[in-house]
Each structure stands twice: as structure tokens, then as C-alpha cells.
Coordinates of C-alpha atoms in Angstrom, one line a residue:
M1 CA -23.8 -9.6 -9.9
T2 CA -28.1 -4.1 -8.6
S3 CA -31.6 2.9 -5.8
Y4 CA -30.5 5.9 -3.9
R5 CA -33.6 4.6 -4.3
G6 CA -33.5 2.5 -1.2
L7 CA -34.3 -0.8 -2.9
K8 CA -31.7 -0.5 -5.5
A9 CA -28.9 0.6 -3.2
R10 CA -29.7 -2.2 -0.8
R11 CA -30.2 -4.9 -3.3
V12 CA -27.2 -3.9 -5.4
L13 CA -25.4 -3.9 -2.1
L14 CA -21.8 -4.8 -2.9
L15 CA -22.1 -4.9 -6.6
G16 CA -25.0 -3.6 -8.7
L17 CA -23.7 -6.2 -11.0
S18 CA -24.3 -8.3 -14.0
G19 CA -23.0 -10.6 -16.6
V20 CA -24.2 -13.1 -19.1
M21 CA -23.0 -16.4 -20.4
A22 CA -23.3 -17.7 -23.9
A23 CA -24.4 -21.3 -24.7
A24 CA -21.6 -23.8 -25.2
T25 CA -21.5 -27.4 -24.2
V26 CA -22.9 -29.0 -21.0
S27 CA -19.4 -29.7 -19.9
A28 CA -19.2 -26.1 -18.8
A29 CA -21.8 -26.8 -16.2
A30 CA -20.9 -27.3 -12.6
P31 CA -19.8 -30.7 -11.4
G32 CA -22.9 -32.8 -10.7
A33 CA -25.3 -30.6 -12.6
R34 CA -25.7 -32.8 -15.7
A35 CA -25.9 -35.9 -13.5
V36 CA -28.8 -34.3 -11.6
D37 CA -30.5 -33.3 -14.9
E38 CA -30.2 -36.9 -16.2
G39 CA -31.4 -38.4 -13.0
R40 CA -34.6 -36.4 -13.0
D41 CA -35.6 -36.5 -16.7
G42 CA -38.2 -39.1 -16.0
A43 CA -39.3 -37.7 -12.6
A44 CA -42.6 -35.9 -12.2
A45 CA -42.3 -32.2 -12.5
P46 CA -42.8 -30.2 -9.3
R47 CA -46.3 -28.8 -8.9
L48 CA -47.4 -25.2 -8.2
A49 CA -50.6 -24.3 -6.3
W50 CA -51.5 -20.8 -7.4
R51 CA -53.4 -18.3 -5.3
A52 CA -54.5 -14.7 -5.9
C53 CA -52.0 -12.2 -4.5
E54 CA -52.7 -8.8 -6.2
R55 CA -50.7 -6.0 -4.7
T56 CA -51.2 -2.2 -4.6
G57 CA -49.7 -0.8 -7.8
G58 CA -49.2 -4.2 -9.3
P59 CA -50.9 -5.9 -12.2
A60 CA -54.4 -7.2 -12.0
G61 CA -54.7 -11.0 -11.7
Q62 CA -51.3 -11.5 -10.1
E63 CA -50.9 -15.0 -8.6
C64 CA -48.4 -16.5 -6.2
A65 CA -47.2 -20.0 -5.3
E66 CA -44.4 -21.7 -3.4
L67 CA -42.0 -23.9 -5.3
P68 CA -40.1 -26.7 -3.4
V69 CA -36.5 -27.2 -4.6
P70 CA -33.6 -29.2 -3.4
L71 CA -31.4 -27.5 -0.9
D72 CA -28.5 -29.4 -2.5
Y73 CA -29.0 -30.5 -6.1
R74 CA -26.4 -33.3 -5.6
D75 CA -28.9 -34.8 -3.2
P76 CA -32.2 -34.0 -5.0
A77 CA -34.2 -36.3 -2.7
G78 CA -32.8 -34.7 0.4
P79 CA -33.9 -31.6 2.3
Q80 CA -36.1 -29.1 0.5
I81 CA -36.5 -25.3 0.6
T82 CA -39.2 -23.2 -0.9
L83 CA -39.0 -20.3 -3.4
A84 CA -41.7 -17.7 -3.7
V85 CA -43.0 -17.5 -7.2
T86 CA -45.4 -15.1 -8.9
R87 CA -47.0 -14.8 -12.3
V88 CA -49.3 -12.7 -14.4
R89 CA -51.1 -14.7 -17.1
S90 CA -51.4 -13.2 -20.6
D91 CA -54.5 -11.1 -20.8
R92 CA -54.7 -12.0 -24.6
P93 CA -54.6 -15.8 -24.8
A94 CA -54.8 -15.7 -28.6
A95 CA -51.6 -13.6 -28.7
R96 CA -49.7 -15.6 -26.1
R97 CA -46.4 -17.2 -27.4
G98 CA -44.7 -18.3 -24.2
T99 CA -43.4 -17.4 -20.7
L100 CA -41.2 -14.4 -19.9
L101 CA -39.0 -14.7 -16.8
V102 CA -38.2 -11.5 -15.1
L103 CA -34.8 -11.6 -13.3
P104 CA -33.8 -8.7 -11.0
G105 CA -30.4 -7.5 -10.0
G106 CA -28.5 -8.0 -6.8
P107 CA -27.4 -10.5 -5.6
G108 CA -30.4 -10.2 -3.4
G109 CA -33.1 -8.7 -5.6
S110 CA -36.7 -9.9 -5.3
G111 CA -38.2 -11.2 -8.6
V112 CA -41.7 -11.1 -7.0
A113 CA -41.2 -7.4 -6.2
R114 CA -39.7 -6.7 -9.6
L115 CA -42.7 -8.2 -11.4
T116 CA -45.1 -6.4 -9.1
Q117 CA -43.3 -3.1 -10.0
K118 CA -42.9 -3.7 -13.7
G119 CA -45.8 -6.0 -14.5
V120 CA -48.3 -3.3 -15.7
A121 CA -45.6 -1.7 -18.0
L122 CA -44.6 -5.1 -19.4
Q123 CA -48.3 -5.9 -20.2
R124 CA -48.6 -2.6 -22.0
Q125 CA -45.5 -3.2 -24.0
L126 CA -45.8 -6.9 -24.8
A127 CA -49.5 -7.0 -25.7
G128 CA -50.2 -10.4 -24.2
A129 CA -47.3 -12.2 -25.8
Y130 CA -46.3 -13.8 -22.5
D131 CA -47.2 -15.1 -19.2
L132 CA -45.0 -13.0 -16.9
V133 CA -43.1 -14.9 -14.1
G134 CA -40.8 -13.9 -11.4
F135 CA -39.4 -15.6 -8.2
D136 CA -37.4 -14.7 -5.1
P137 CA -34.0 -16.5 -5.1
R138 CA -33.2 -18.7 -2.2
G139 CA -32.8 -16.6 0.9
V140 CA -34.7 -13.6 -0.5
G141 CA -38.1 -12.1 0.2
G142 CA -40.8 -14.8 0.6
S143 CA -38.4 -17.7 -0.1
T144 CA -36.7 -19.8 2.7
K145 CA -34.5 -17.4 4.6
A146 CA -31.2 -17.7 6.4
G147 CA -28.9 -15.3 8.0
C148 CA -25.4 -14.9 9.3
G149 CA -26.2 -13.4 12.7
L150 CA -24.2 -10.3 11.9
D151 CA -23.8 -7.4 14.3
A152 CA -25.9 -4.4 13.4
A153 CA -22.8 -2.3 12.8
D154 CA -21.6 -4.9 10.3
R155 CA -24.9 -4.7 8.3
E156 CA -24.7 -1.1 7.3
L157 CA -24.2 -0.3 3.7
V158 CA -21.1 1.8 4.5
T159 CA -19.5 -1.1 6.3
L160 CA -20.6 -4.0 4.1
R161 CA -19.1 -1.9 1.3
S162 CA -15.5 -1.7 2.5
W163 CA -14.8 2.1 2.5
P164 CA -11.3 2.6 3.7
A165 CA -10.4 4.8 6.6
A166 CA -9.8 8.5 5.9
D167 CA -6.1 8.0 5.5
G168 CA -6.6 5.0 3.2
G169 CA -5.9 2.4 5.8
I170 CA -7.8 -0.9 5.7
A171 CA -7.1 -2.4 9.1
E172 CA -10.7 -2.0 10.2
N173 CA -12.0 -3.4 6.9
V174 CA -9.8 -6.5 7.4
T175 CA -11.1 -7.1 10.9
R176 CA -14.7 -6.6 9.9
S177 CA -14.4 -8.8 6.9
R178 CA -12.9 -11.6 8.9
R179 CA -15.7 -11.2 11.5
V180 CA -18.4 -11.4 8.9
A181 CA -17.0 -14.4 7.3
E182 CA -16.6 -16.2 10.6
A183 CA -20.2 -15.3 11.6
C184 CA -21.5 -16.7 8.3
A185 CA -19.5 -19.9 8.7
R186 CA -20.8 -20.3 12.3
N187 CA -24.5 -19.3 11.8
G188 CA -25.3 -19.6 8.1
G189 CA -25.7 -23.3 7.8
A190 CA -26.3 -25.2 4.6
L191 CA -28.6 -22.6 3.1
V192 CA -26.0 -19.8 3.2
R193 CA -23.5 -22.2 1.7
S194 CA -25.9 -23.0 -1.1
M195 CA -26.5 -19.4 -2.2
S196 CA -24.8 -19.1 -5.6
T197 CA -25.4 -18.3 -9.2
A198 CA -25.0 -22.0 -10.1
N199 CA -27.8 -22.9 -7.7
E200 CA -30.1 -20.1 -8.9
V201 CA -29.7 -21.4 -12.4
R202 CA -30.7 -24.9 -11.2
D203 CA -33.7 -23.3 -9.4
I204 CA -34.7 -21.7 -12.7
E205 CA -34.6 -25.0 -14.5
W206 CA -36.7 -26.6 -11.7
L207 CA -39.2 -23.7 -12.1
R208 CA -39.3 -24.1 -15.9
R209 CA -40.4 -27.7 -15.4
A210 CA -43.0 -26.7 -12.8
L211 CA -44.4 -24.2 -15.3
G212 CA -44.6 -26.8 -18.0
A213 CA -42.7 -24.5 -20.4
E214 CA -40.7 -26.0 -23.2
K215 CA -38.6 -22.8 -23.4
L216 CA -38.3 -19.6 -21.5
S217 CA -37.8 -16.0 -22.6
A218 CA -36.1 -13.6 -20.2
W219 CA -35.7 -10.0 -19.3
S220 CA -32.7 -9.9 -16.9
V221 CA -31.2 -6.8 -15.3
S222 CA -27.8 -6.2 -13.7
Y223 CA -26.7 -9.2 -11.7
G224 CA -29.7 -11.0 -13.2
T225 CA -28.0 -10.9 -16.6
Y226 CA -25.2 -13.1 -15.2
V227 CA -27.8 -15.6 -13.9
A228 CA -29.6 -15.5 -17.3
A229 CA -26.3 -16.1 -19.1
V230 CA -25.3 -19.0 -17.0
Y231 CA -28.7 -20.6 -17.6
A232 CA -28.2 -20.1 -21.4
Q233 CA -24.8 -21.7 -21.1
T234 CA -26.2 -24.7 -19.4
H235 CA -29.5 -25.0 -21.1
P236 CA -29.2 -23.4 -24.5
E237 CA -32.1 -25.5 -25.9
R238 CA -34.4 -24.0 -23.3
T239 CA -33.9 -20.3 -24.2
D240 CA -36.2 -18.4 -26.5
R241 CA -35.8 -14.6 -26.6
W242 CA -33.1 -13.5 -24.1
V243 CA -32.6 -9.8 -23.1
L244 CA -29.6 -8.8 -21.1
D245 CA -30.1 -5.3 -19.6
S246 CA -27.0 -3.8 -18.1
S247 CA -24.3 -6.5 -18.3
G248 CA -20.8 -6.7 -16.7
D249 CA -17.4 -8.0 -17.8
P250 CA -17.7 -11.8 -18.2
D251 CA -14.1 -12.6 -17.1
P252 CA -14.8 -15.9 -15.3
K253 CA -11.6 -15.7 -13.1
R254 CA -12.9 -12.5 -11.4
V255 CA -16.7 -12.5 -11.8
E256 CA -18.1 -10.4 -8.9
R257 CA -14.7 -9.1 -7.8
G258 CA -14.1 -7.7 -11.3
W259 CA -17.5 -6.1 -11.4
L260 CA -17.0 -4.4 -8.1
A261 CA -13.5 -3.1 -9.1
N262 CA -14.9 -1.7 -12.4
M263 CA -17.3 0.6 -10.4
A264 CA -14.4 3.0 -9.7
Q265 CA -14.0 4.0 -13.3
A266 CA -17.7 3.7 -13.8
A267 CA -18.4 6.4 -11.2
D268 CA -15.8 8.7 -12.9
D269 CA -17.6 8.2 -16.2
R270 CA -21.1 9.0 -14.7
F271 CA -20.2 11.8 -12.3
P272 CA -20.0 14.5 -15.0
D273 CA -23.7 14.0 -15.7
F274 CA -24.4 15.0 -12.1
A275 CA -21.9 17.9 -12.2
A276 CA -23.6 19.3 -15.3
W277 CA -27.0 19.1 -13.6
A278 CA -25.7 20.6 -10.4
A279 CA -24.1 23.6 -12.2
D280 CA -27.2 24.3 -14.4
P281 CA -28.6 27.8 -13.7
A282 CA -32.0 26.1 -13.5
R283 CA -31.0 24.7 -10.1
A284 CA -30.8 28.1 -8.6
A285 CA -34.6 28.2 -8.4
D286 CA -34.8 25.3 -6.0
G287 CA -31.6 26.1 -4.2
L288 CA -29.7 23.1 -5.4
R289 CA -27.1 24.7 -7.7
L290 CA -23.7 23.7 -6.3
A291 CA -21.4 25.7 -8.6
R292 CA -21.3 28.0 -11.6
R293 CA -19.2 25.7 -13.6
A294 CA -19.6 21.9 -14.0
A295 CA -15.8 21.6 -13.6
D296 CA -16.1 22.9 -10.1
V297 CA -18.5 20.3 -8.8
R298 CA -16.1 17.4 -8.5
P299 CA -13.4 19.3 -6.5
L300 CA -16.2 20.7 -4.3
F301 CA -17.5 17.2 -3.6
L302 CA -14.0 15.8 -2.9
A303 CA -13.2 18.6 -0.5
L304 CA -16.5 18.2 1.4
A305 CA -16.0 14.5 1.7
A306 CA -12.5 15.0 3.1
E307 CA -13.8 17.6 5.6
L308 CA -16.5 15.2 6.8
D309 CA -13.8 12.5 7.2
R310 CA -12.2 14.9 9.7
R311 CA -15.3 16.2 11.3
P312 CA -18.5 14.2 10.8
K313 CA -21.7 16.3 11.0
P314 CA -24.7 15.2 13.1
S315 CA -27.6 14.1 10.9
N316 CA -31.3 13.5 11.4
V317 CA -30.6 10.0 12.5
P318 CA -29.2 9.6 16.0
G319 CA -26.0 7.6 16.0
A320 CA -25.5 8.0 12.3
P321 CA -23.6 11.2 11.6
L322 CA -22.9 12.3 8.0
T323 CA -19.3 11.1 7.4
G324 CA -17.2 11.3 4.3
D325 CA -18.0 7.7 3.6
R326 CA -21.7 8.2 4.0
L327 CA -21.6 11.1 1.6
R328 CA -19.6 9.0 -0.9
Q329 CA -22.1 6.2 -0.6
V330 CA -25.0 8.5 -1.2
M331 CA -23.2 9.9 -4.2
Q332 CA -22.5 6.4 -5.7
S333 CA -26.1 5.4 -5.2
A334 CA -27.5 8.6 -6.7
L335 CA -25.5 8.0 -9.9
Y336 CA -27.7 4.9 -10.5
G337 CA -30.8 7.1 -10.9
D338 CA -32.1 10.1 -12.6
Q339 CA -32.7 13.8 -11.7
T340 CA -34.7 12.9 -8.6
A341 CA -31.7 11.1 -7.2
F342 CA -29.4 14.0 -8.2
A343 CA -31.7 16.3 -6.3
G344 CA -31.3 14.3 -3.2
L345 CA -27.6 14.2 -3.4
A346 CA -27.4 18.0 -4.0
A347 CA -29.7 18.7 -1.1
L348 CA -27.4 16.6 1.2
I349 CA -24.3 18.4 0.0
K350 CA -26.0 21.8 0.6
A351 CA -27.0 20.7 4.1
A352 CA -23.5 19.5 4.8
Q353 CA -22.1 22.9 3.8
D354 CA -24.6 24.9 5.9
P355 CA -23.5 25.1 9.6
A356 CA -27.2 25.7 10.6
A357 CA -28.7 22.7 8.7
T358 CA -29.2 19.1 9.7
P359 CA -28.4 16.7 6.9
Q360 CA -31.3 14.3 6.1
L361 CA -29.8 10.9 5.4
P362 CA -31.5 8.5 3.0
T363 CA -32.6 5.3 4.7
D364 CA -30.0 3.3 2.7
V365 CA -27.1 4.8 4.7
A366 CA -28.9 5.6 8.0
G367 CA -28.8 2.2 9.7
P368 CA -28.4 -1.5 9.4
M369 CA -30.2 -3.6 6.8
P370 CA -31.8 -6.9 7.7
D371 CA -29.5 -9.8 8.5
T372 CA -31.0 -11.9 5.7
D373 CA -30.3 -9.2 3.0
A374 CA -26.7 -8.9 4.1
A375 CA -26.2 -12.6 4.2
V376 CA -27.6 -13.2 0.7
T377 CA -25.3 -10.8 -1.0
V378 CA -22.2 -11.7 0.9
A379 CA -22.8 -15.4 0.5
T380 CA -23.5 -15.3 -3.3
I381 CA -20.4 -13.3 -4.2
C382 CA -18.2 -15.4 -2.0
N383 CA -19.6 -18.8 -3.1
D384 CA -19.4 -18.0 -6.8
V385 CA -15.6 -17.6 -7.1
A386 CA -12.5 -17.7 -4.9
W387 CA -11.1 -14.3 -3.9
P388 CA -7.5 -13.4 -3.1
R389 CA -6.7 -13.9 0.6
D390 CA -3.7 -11.7 1.2
P391 CA -4.7 -8.4 2.9
D392 CA -1.5 -6.8 1.7
G393 CA -2.6 -7.2 -1.9
Y394 CA -5.8 -5.3 -1.1
R395 CA -3.9 -2.7 0.7
R396 CA -1.8 -2.0 -2.3
A397 CA -4.8 -2.0 -4.6
V398 CA -6.6 0.5 -2.4
A399 CA -3.6 2.9 -2.4
R400 CA -3.4 2.9 -6.2
D401 CA -7.2 3.2 -6.7
R402 CA -7.5 6.2 -4.3
V403 CA -5.1 8.1 -6.5
R404 CA -6.7 7.1 -9.8
H405 CA -10.3 7.3 -8.7
P406 CA -10.7 9.6 -5.6
L407 CA -14.5 9.7 -5.9
T408 CA -14.7 6.1 -4.7
A409 CA -11.6 6.4 -2.4
G410 CA -10.4 2.8 -3.0
M411 CA -13.7 1.0 -1.9
P412 CA -14.2 -1.0 -5.1
V413 CA -10.9 -2.8 -4.8
N414 CA -10.9 -3.2 -1.0
I415 CA -11.1 -6.4 1.0
T416 CA -14.4 -8.1 1.6
P417 CA -15.5 -11.1 3.7
C418 CA -14.7 -13.3 0.7
A419 CA -11.0 -13.1 1.5
F420 CA -11.8 -15.1 4.7
W421 CA -14.6 -17.2 3.4
Q422 CA -14.3 -20.7 4.9
D423 CA -16.1 -22.6 2.1
R424 CA -14.4 -22.9 -1.3
P425 CA -16.7 -22.4 -4.4
A426 CA -18.6 -25.6 -5.2
D427 CA -18.9 -24.8 -8.9
E428 CA -16.5 -23.4 -11.5
P429 CA -17.5 -20.1 -13.1
V430 CA -18.5 -20.6 -16.7
R431 CA -16.9 -18.9 -19.7
I432 CA -18.7 -17.1 -22.4
T433 CA -18.4 -18.4 -25.9
D434 CA -20.1 -17.4 -29.2
R435 CA -21.6 -20.9 -29.6
G436 CA -25.3 -21.3 -29.2
P437 CA -28.5 -19.8 -30.5
A438 CA -28.4 -16.3 -31.9
N439 CA -31.2 -15.1 -29.6
V440 CA -29.6 -12.5 -27.3
L441 CA -30.3 -8.8 -27.2
M442 CA -28.1 -6.7 -25.0
V443 CA -29.1 -3.2 -24.0
Q444 CA -26.7 -0.8 -22.2
N445 CA -26.4 2.8 -21.1
L446 CA -23.1 4.5 -22.1
R447 CA -22.5 5.9 -18.6
D448 CA -23.7 3.1 -16.2
P449 CA -22.1 3.5 -12.7
A450 CA -22.6 -0.1 -11.7
T451 CA -22.1 -2.2 -14.9
P452 CA -20.0 0.1 -17.0
Y453 CA -20.1 0.2 -20.8
F454 CA -16.5 -1.0 -21.1
G455 CA -17.5 -4.2 -19.3
A456 CA -20.5 -4.7 -21.5
E457 CA -18.4 -4.3 -24.6
K458 CA -16.3 -7.3 -23.4
M459 CA -19.5 -9.3 -23.0
R460 CA -20.6 -8.2 -26.5
A461 CA -17.3 -9.3 -28.0
A462 CA -17.4 -12.7 -26.3
L463 CA -21.0 -13.4 -27.5
G464 CA -20.1 -12.6 -31.1
E465 CA -23.0 -13.3 -33.5
R466 CA -25.1 -14.7 -30.7
A467 CA -25.9 -11.1 -29.7
R468 CA -26.8 -7.6 -30.8
M469 CA -26.3 -4.7 -28.5
V470 CA -28.4 -1.6 -28.1
T471 CA -26.3 1.4 -26.8
V472 CA -28.2 4.2 -25.2
D473 CA -26.4 7.6 -24.8
R474 CA -27.4 8.3 -21.3
G475 CA -26.3 7.6 -17.7
G476 CA -27.8 5.5 -14.9
H477 CA -28.3 1.8 -14.2
G478 CA -30.9 -0.1 -16.1
V479 CA -32.4 0.7 -19.5
Y480 CA -35.6 -1.0 -20.5
L481 CA -38.7 0.6 -19.0
A482 CA -36.4 2.6 -16.7
H483 CA -35.7 6.1 -17.9
G484 CA -38.1 6.6 -20.8
N485 CA -35.6 6.3 -23.7
A486 CA -38.1 5.6 -26.6
C487 CA -35.5 4.1 -28.9
G488 CA -34.1 1.6 -26.4
D489 CA -37.6 0.6 -25.2
R490 CA -38.9 0.3 -28.7
T491 CA -36.1 -2.0 -29.8
V492 CA -36.4 -4.3 -26.8
T493 CA -40.1 -4.5 -27.1
A494 CA -39.9 -5.3 -30.8
F495 CA -37.5 -8.2 -30.0
L496 CA -39.6 -9.7 -27.2
R497 CA -43.0 -9.2 -28.7
D498 CA -42.3 -9.7 -32.4
G499 CA -39.0 -11.4 -32.6
E500 CA -37.4 -8.5 -34.5
R501 CA -33.7 -8.6 -33.5
P502 CA -31.7 -5.9 -35.2
R503 CA -29.4 -6.9 -38.0
Q504 CA -26.6 -5.0 -36.5
D505 CA -25.9 -3.2 -33.2
V506 CA -28.0 -0.1 -32.5
Y507 CA -27.2 3.3 -31.2
C508 CA -29.9 5.3 -29.4
A509 CA -29.5 9.0 -28.7
G510 CA -30.1 10.2 -25.2

């Protein structure tokens, strides 16, 4: 399936999403997958030529390589693409017990960047227990790239996310979604058609073989939990210690569409945290107090967004005024983070209220993202599962959602390019079962604006005794090594480092 933090808001683009699949039988794998596995059992493993690639702020000794993988696994001897791979070897060889794969969110997140950002913290927590490995999925970062040739206006976060018109109309969203789908069909080629969870899972298995690892452990976040789950479904015998950090509802009929729709209620659940922060008297000192009572912050925000719908305000970015939808998008992105993100949202609200101030837009909403980034996210969610095609159904859903969840104004259930996608999914989504190794640890914030707790509960129920879940009483997206919750971090570390999986589900106070 996931920052007001520029990276997170861009990479979590349409979703911020997640999910995880439990191991069952190989018959749940996509057509052709098992045949490909059997056909290559005796083949030589792909080889990796490592080179030093330390980055500022990253771990010492970081190495990089390129992994060739089939463009189409049904033709493994055919055209190849390359994936950017990185690793940090265990600095305590005597303590090393295996390989930990770091899977980021998205779709569209960079595993190379994620390992660079989190490598030092992981080394500190895991005490040399693993070689740490990450990779950029096909189309991302240093891997083989493709694009859809989208117009700049169609690559803005506030247009790729289908915010309805001020009156709730979706006619412009329908036109844009059709245009994006047609551009991807016309310009994307075989690589865009190949971007899917199923192929990322196949790429992980190709990488495992190249690493010479009998099994993998994993720390997956947001959409990465869905990738990790599908891998565990298809290759249960290859999974060691499996962490799912911020998971979504596993309903295989809806997959990404359901995750996106759930973000409406998730924003409602998270917004009170911001409201309490913005009404705290301590905010008066920095000029960011929005109201005397937390209950007044939500109506203030809704009224301001409606006013900006009618009269957008010039911002610091020429050609990018502060509209109601840009304000809503900044709000939604800020809910992912902590008090630093809250401060940015409050400052934007204050500037919008002040006739003499010029609002300073975050880079996320100030202009178009690269064509490759937009293409990866759109292609993955459209290639994974078939979406409804009737615009009238979306129109009705938006009308209902705007009443129930005015903070997100109908965007989470609105039409996307997937309604007009010209290629049908090549693989059936997998279904979670409770069959397979009992080696899964879920960790989840109670008020997650992207992968809400009620979705994670469905995942937990489906996994049964395969999993334990650590519930952290706080808001935001992402738990482990994210916001400093000692209980949550300690429980995950004990599982990954020492194999101590809780006997029952765990609750961690905020």
C-alpha cells in the first residue's frame, strides 16, 4: 500500500498503505509464479558485485550493488531490468544470525534511502544480529525507471489524490483520471505494466537467492507490510522473524482501494490529537495557538478550508495558491507526523487567516513530483486489483463521504486512474489465512491516519495464532524507531534480536 515530511507525503502518495499476508499454500500464488520457481531451482543464483557507497548520515560500511531481474517472470530468460540494492554487514560477526530486509512504504518508497536513514538506529538496536539489506523496487530510485509522460499539472499531490471540487463535483477528477490512465497506457511500456506487489515479491525472492540467504527476516512499514505478507504467503519456508509495522485491512477484493477509503475515518480519529495540541496554552508562546478549546479547532479548520475553496490565497510559490484542497492535503500529511508537523500545519493556518501574511507551502503541495514517482504509485495500485469503472458510483460515494467525513471532503473514495486502467491485473490478490509459521509480530499506533487501527485489527484477526500485535497508544504513521515509544521499540527489538515474541498481544501506553 506510505511525511508532511516531504518524503513520506510523496512516497505515500495515494495511499500511505499497508497490509500483510499469512502463509498458506503455493496455490495462492499468482499464475505462473510456481512454474517460474520450479524452472529456476537448478539455475545459478544471480550475482551481486558490491561497492562502497557510504552516505552522509548513513551507517559506516554501507555497500551498494545492482541486481538484474526478469522484466517478466513468465519469461525469465527474456529482457532484464536492474534493482538498486544496499546492505550494511553485521559489525559483530559472532552475533550474526541472518539477514534483515528493510521494506519501506509507498508504493514508491526507496529501500536504499530507508536503510540509509535507519541503518545506524537498527545497528544500535540489533547489536550485530543481522546483515541489513534494502532495495529500490522496480521503477524507484536507482532501479530501472519508467514514466507515463504525465503533464505537470497531473503530477501534483493535490491532483493525483483526487480532491473533489468545492461543491463536491468530480467531473474534473474523472477527466484527469482518464487522461492519466491513457498516458500510462501510451507511454509506460512493459515496465509500468510490470509494477505490482506480485512482481515485487518475486524480486525479493530473486534477491534472497542472490544474497545466498536460506531465510530472510524483515522489518516492513506501511505498504511494505503488504509486500512482506504476500512474500510470506508465497514463500513461508523462507521467512524467519517477520515484523509488520502499520498494517492495513487485508480484504483481497479491495486491497489499495480499501486502504485509501479507510483514510477518511482515520483522519477523523487522528485530528483530535492535533486539535488538543493547537489549543494548548503552551502554543501561545510561539504564536501557534489556534483556539482556546480543542473542540473549536475542527470547525475553525473546516471553515477556513471552505473559505479558501471560494477565494484561494497567494502563497510563496508562484502559480500555486493556497486552496482549500492544498490546506486539506497539508493537514492530512501533517497527521502522519509528530509535533514538528503539527507546528507546520498551525503556521500555515495562521498565515491563511492573516490578511497581511503570505502562506509558506510545504514542497509536497507546491508543485509537481517527478514523472517516475507518479507513475510507480499509480501503476502499482492499478495493476494489483481491478477497480470499479462506473464514475456514477464514485460520485455517490463522494457525496456520502463528504457528509460523514468533512475533513477529507470525499477524496479517499473518489475516482482514480485505476477506473480507466487499460491493463487488467495479471495476478490475483492473495487472501490471508492463519496457516503458516507463528513468526509474525505486528506493531500499530492506535490513531494512525494512513493505516488505521481498525484495519490492522482485521489483519490481526485473519493471522490468528500466527501473529501477536503490539498496540501503542499514540497517533501518527509508523511505530518502530519512529516516535520514541520505549515500550513499542523494546518489544520489536527483543523479537528481532532475541526471538522473544510476546505470549499474548501487548499494549503500550503513549
